XYZ file of C-alpha atoms in Angstrom:
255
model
C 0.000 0.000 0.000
C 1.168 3.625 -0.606
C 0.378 6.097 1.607
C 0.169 9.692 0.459
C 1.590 12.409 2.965
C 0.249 15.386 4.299
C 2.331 18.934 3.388
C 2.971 18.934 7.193
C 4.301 15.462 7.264
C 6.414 15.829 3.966
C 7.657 19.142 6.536
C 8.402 16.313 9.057
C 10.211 14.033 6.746
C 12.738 17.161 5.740
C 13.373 17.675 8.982
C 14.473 13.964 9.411
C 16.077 15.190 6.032
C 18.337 17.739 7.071
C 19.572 15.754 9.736
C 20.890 13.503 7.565
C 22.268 15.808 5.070
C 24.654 16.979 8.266
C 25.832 13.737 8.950
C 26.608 12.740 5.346
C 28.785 15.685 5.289
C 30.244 15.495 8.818
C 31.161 11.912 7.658
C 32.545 12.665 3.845
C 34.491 15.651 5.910
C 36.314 12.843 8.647
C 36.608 10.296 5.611
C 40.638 10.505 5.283
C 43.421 8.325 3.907
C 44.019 6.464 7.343
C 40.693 6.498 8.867
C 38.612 3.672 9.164
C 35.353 2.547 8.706
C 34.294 1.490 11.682
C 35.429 5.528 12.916
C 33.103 6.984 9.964
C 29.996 5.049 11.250
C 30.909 6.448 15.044
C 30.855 10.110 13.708
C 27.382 9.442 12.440
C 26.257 8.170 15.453
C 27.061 11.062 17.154
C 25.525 12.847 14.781
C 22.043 11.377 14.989
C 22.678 11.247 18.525
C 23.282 15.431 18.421
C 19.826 15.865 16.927
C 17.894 13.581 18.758
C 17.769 11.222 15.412
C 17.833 7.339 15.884
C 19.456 4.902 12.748
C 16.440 2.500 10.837
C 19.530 0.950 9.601
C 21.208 -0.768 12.877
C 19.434 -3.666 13.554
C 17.577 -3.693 10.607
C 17.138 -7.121 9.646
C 15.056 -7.889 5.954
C 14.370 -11.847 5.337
C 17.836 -12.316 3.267
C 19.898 -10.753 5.773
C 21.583 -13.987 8.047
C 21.850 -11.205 10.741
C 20.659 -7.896 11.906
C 22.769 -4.947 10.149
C 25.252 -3.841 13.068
C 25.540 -0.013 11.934
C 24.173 3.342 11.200
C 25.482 3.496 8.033
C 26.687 1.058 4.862
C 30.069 1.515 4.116
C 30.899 0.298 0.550
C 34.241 0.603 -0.901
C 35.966 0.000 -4.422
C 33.783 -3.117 -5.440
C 31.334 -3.381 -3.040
C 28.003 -1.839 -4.889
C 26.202 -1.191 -1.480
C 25.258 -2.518 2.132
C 28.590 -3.075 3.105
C 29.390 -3.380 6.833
C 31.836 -0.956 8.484
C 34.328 -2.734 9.778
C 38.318 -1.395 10.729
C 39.532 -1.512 7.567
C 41.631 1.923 7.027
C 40.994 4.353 4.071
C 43.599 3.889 1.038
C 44.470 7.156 -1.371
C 42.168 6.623 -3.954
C 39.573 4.440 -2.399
C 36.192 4.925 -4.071
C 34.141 4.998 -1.160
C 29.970 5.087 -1.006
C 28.282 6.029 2.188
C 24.549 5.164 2.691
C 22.910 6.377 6.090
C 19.081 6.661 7.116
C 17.218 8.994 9.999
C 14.504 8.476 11.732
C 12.825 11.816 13.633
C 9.401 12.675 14.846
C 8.208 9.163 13.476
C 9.479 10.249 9.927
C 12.670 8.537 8.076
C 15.074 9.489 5.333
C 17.424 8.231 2.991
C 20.320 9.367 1.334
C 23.943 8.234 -0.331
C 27.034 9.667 -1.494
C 30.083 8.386 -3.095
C 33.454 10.024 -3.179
C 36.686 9.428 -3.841
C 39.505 9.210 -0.334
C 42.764 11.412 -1.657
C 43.452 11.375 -5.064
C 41.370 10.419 -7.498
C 41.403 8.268 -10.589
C 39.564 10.270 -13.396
C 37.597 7.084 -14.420
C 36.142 6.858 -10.524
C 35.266 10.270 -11.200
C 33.755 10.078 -14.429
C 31.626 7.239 -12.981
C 30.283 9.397 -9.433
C 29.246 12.321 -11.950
C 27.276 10.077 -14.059
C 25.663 8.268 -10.760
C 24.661 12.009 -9.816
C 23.648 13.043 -13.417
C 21.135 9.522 -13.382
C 19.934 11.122 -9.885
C 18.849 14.430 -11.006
C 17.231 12.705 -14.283
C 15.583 10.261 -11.911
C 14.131 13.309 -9.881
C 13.154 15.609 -12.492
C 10.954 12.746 -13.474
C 9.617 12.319 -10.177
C 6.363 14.510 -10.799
C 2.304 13.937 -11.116
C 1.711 12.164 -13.779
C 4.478 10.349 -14.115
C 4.938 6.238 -13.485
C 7.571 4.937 -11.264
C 8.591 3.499 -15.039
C 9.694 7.025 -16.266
C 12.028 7.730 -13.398
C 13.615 4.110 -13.694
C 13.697 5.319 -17.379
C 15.260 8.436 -17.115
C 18.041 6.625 -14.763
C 18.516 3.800 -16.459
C 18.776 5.878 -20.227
C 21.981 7.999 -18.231
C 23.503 5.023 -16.908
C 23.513 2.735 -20.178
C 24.434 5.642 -22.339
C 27.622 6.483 -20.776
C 28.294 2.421 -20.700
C 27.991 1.473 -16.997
C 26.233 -1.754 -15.938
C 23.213 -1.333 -13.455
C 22.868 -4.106 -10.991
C 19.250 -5.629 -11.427
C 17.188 -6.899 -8.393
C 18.271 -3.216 -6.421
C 16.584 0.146 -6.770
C 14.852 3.136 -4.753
C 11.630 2.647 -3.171
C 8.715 4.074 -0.718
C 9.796 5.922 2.320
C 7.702 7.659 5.506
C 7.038 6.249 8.480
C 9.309 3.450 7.774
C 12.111 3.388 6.088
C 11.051 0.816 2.769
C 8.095 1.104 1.644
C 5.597 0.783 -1.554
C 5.982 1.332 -4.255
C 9.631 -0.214 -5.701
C 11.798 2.464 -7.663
C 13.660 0.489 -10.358
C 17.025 1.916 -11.779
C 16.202 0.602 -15.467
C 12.871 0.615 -16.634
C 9.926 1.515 -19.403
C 8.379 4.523 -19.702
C 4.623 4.937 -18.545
C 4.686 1.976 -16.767
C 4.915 1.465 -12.842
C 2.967 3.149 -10.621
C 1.112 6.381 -10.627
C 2.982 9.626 -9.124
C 0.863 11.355 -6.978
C 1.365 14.622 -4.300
C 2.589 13.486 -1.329
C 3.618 10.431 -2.146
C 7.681 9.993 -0.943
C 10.409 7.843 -2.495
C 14.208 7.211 -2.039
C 15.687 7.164 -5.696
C 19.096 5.516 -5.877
C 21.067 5.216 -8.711
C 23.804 2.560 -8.581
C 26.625 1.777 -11.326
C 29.084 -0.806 -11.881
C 31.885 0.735 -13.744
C 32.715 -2.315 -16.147
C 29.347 -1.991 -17.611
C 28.395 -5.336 -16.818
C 25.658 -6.043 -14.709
C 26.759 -9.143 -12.322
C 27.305 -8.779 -8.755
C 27.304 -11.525 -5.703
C 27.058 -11.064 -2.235
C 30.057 -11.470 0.088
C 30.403 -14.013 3.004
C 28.800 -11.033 5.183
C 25.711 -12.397 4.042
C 24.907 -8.024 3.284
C 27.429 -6.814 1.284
C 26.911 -6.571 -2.424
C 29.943 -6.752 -4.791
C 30.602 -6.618 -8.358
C 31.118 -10.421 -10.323
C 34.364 -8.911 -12.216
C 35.626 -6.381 -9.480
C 34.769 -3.659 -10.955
C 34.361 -0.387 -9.223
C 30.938 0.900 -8.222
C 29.156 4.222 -7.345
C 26.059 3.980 -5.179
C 23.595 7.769 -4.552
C 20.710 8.902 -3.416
C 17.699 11.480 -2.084
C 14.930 10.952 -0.569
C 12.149 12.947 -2.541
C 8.521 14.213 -2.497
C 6.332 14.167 -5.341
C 4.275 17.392 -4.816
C 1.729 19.641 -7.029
C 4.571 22.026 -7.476
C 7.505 19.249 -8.704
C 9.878 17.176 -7.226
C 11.272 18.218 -3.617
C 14.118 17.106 -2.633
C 14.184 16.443 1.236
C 17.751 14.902 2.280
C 19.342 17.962 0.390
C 23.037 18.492 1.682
């Protein structure tokens, strides 16, 4: 079921927004040749913690997952696409590095990913994290009334495959509110004019993700979470959460 939002809970959900715009940045800002993951999730706790914010990530356990995800945010690095568990491994110069972190505030959640490059970086890695953010802002300007779910997938998925990067199937945005996935699914490749109906005050978490090889195969690692591409490849992994409203797409994890 998808529930439509009120103006003043779409208010609520930016709210939950902008804390989580802050701690994407406090944590891109501490991300440093040398530091490690396990030291990026702890300055995100401490940043939900700041602003009264709690993580629907840690402990969040869906029916594939062998246990409940132990952090506030995924850290995925090189070849890992997404979900990957922090852990002490220590930042390398010219790690590609995607960071996906939730909040939860006032009974509202949001969503939202970056991906960066630690020190210096290769041009191809960043070739790659501009095209993941040019497949985002197609993705949202399609987000509007009368639009299908199809022509956002579309509009990603026409970005992505044009500039030759595979897109790994089976993963994609989806609903977001009062919990953190909900109806409707958000696929990253799609038709046009098919999907579901966009309507005001409906709200979804759009997130493009791109395997650099341009193949599409990916496996998940013995951590039973961690998604990583078949040939090694690198990947790029971002997102916003986003309200369709009468007035056009409105972007509510906005850093």
């Amino acid at each position: 079921m998808v529930e439509l939002k009120t103006d003043t809970s779409i208010d609520a959900m930016h709210a939950a927004g902008q804390v989580l715009g802050r701690t994407l940045t406090a944590v891109r800002q501490a991300a440093d040749v040398g530091v490690s993951l396990l030291e990026l999730d702890e300055v995100a706790r401490g940043m939900l913690r700041e602003a009264g914010a709690s993580s629907p990530f840690l402990g969040y356990r869906p029916s594939f997952a062998p246990v409940p995800f132990p952090a506030v945010i995924c850290a995925s690095v090189n070849d890992a696409i997404v979900h990957g568990i922090p852990t002490g491994y220590r930042l390398r110069d010219g790690d590609l590095v995607s960071i996906d972190c939730g909040a939860e505030l006032g009974g509202w959640a949001s969503d939202s990913a970056i991906s960066f490059v630690v020190g210096e970086p290769r041009p191809a890695d960043v070739r790659l994290i501009e095209t993941a953010e040019r497949a985002l802002a197609a993705g949202i300007e399609a987000a509007v009334v009368g639009n299908r779910t199809g022509d956002i997938a579309h509009a990603i998925g026409t970005v992505c495959r044009d500039a030759g990067y595979g897109i790994p199937q089976g993963f994609g945005g989806h609903g977001i509110g009062r919990r953190m996935h909900e109806d409707p699914s958000v696929p990253n490749e799609g038709r046009p004019g098919r999907g579901f109906p966009l309507r005001h005050g409906m709200a979804l978490a759009i997130e493009p993700m791109l395997i650099a090889s341009g193949r599409d195969g990916y496996h998940e690692a013995p951590d039973g979470w961690t998604l990583r591409t078949n040939d090694g490849s690198r990947a790029a992994h971002v997102e916003h959460t986003v309200a369709i409203t009468d007035d056009g797409p409105r972007i509510l994890s906005a850093r």
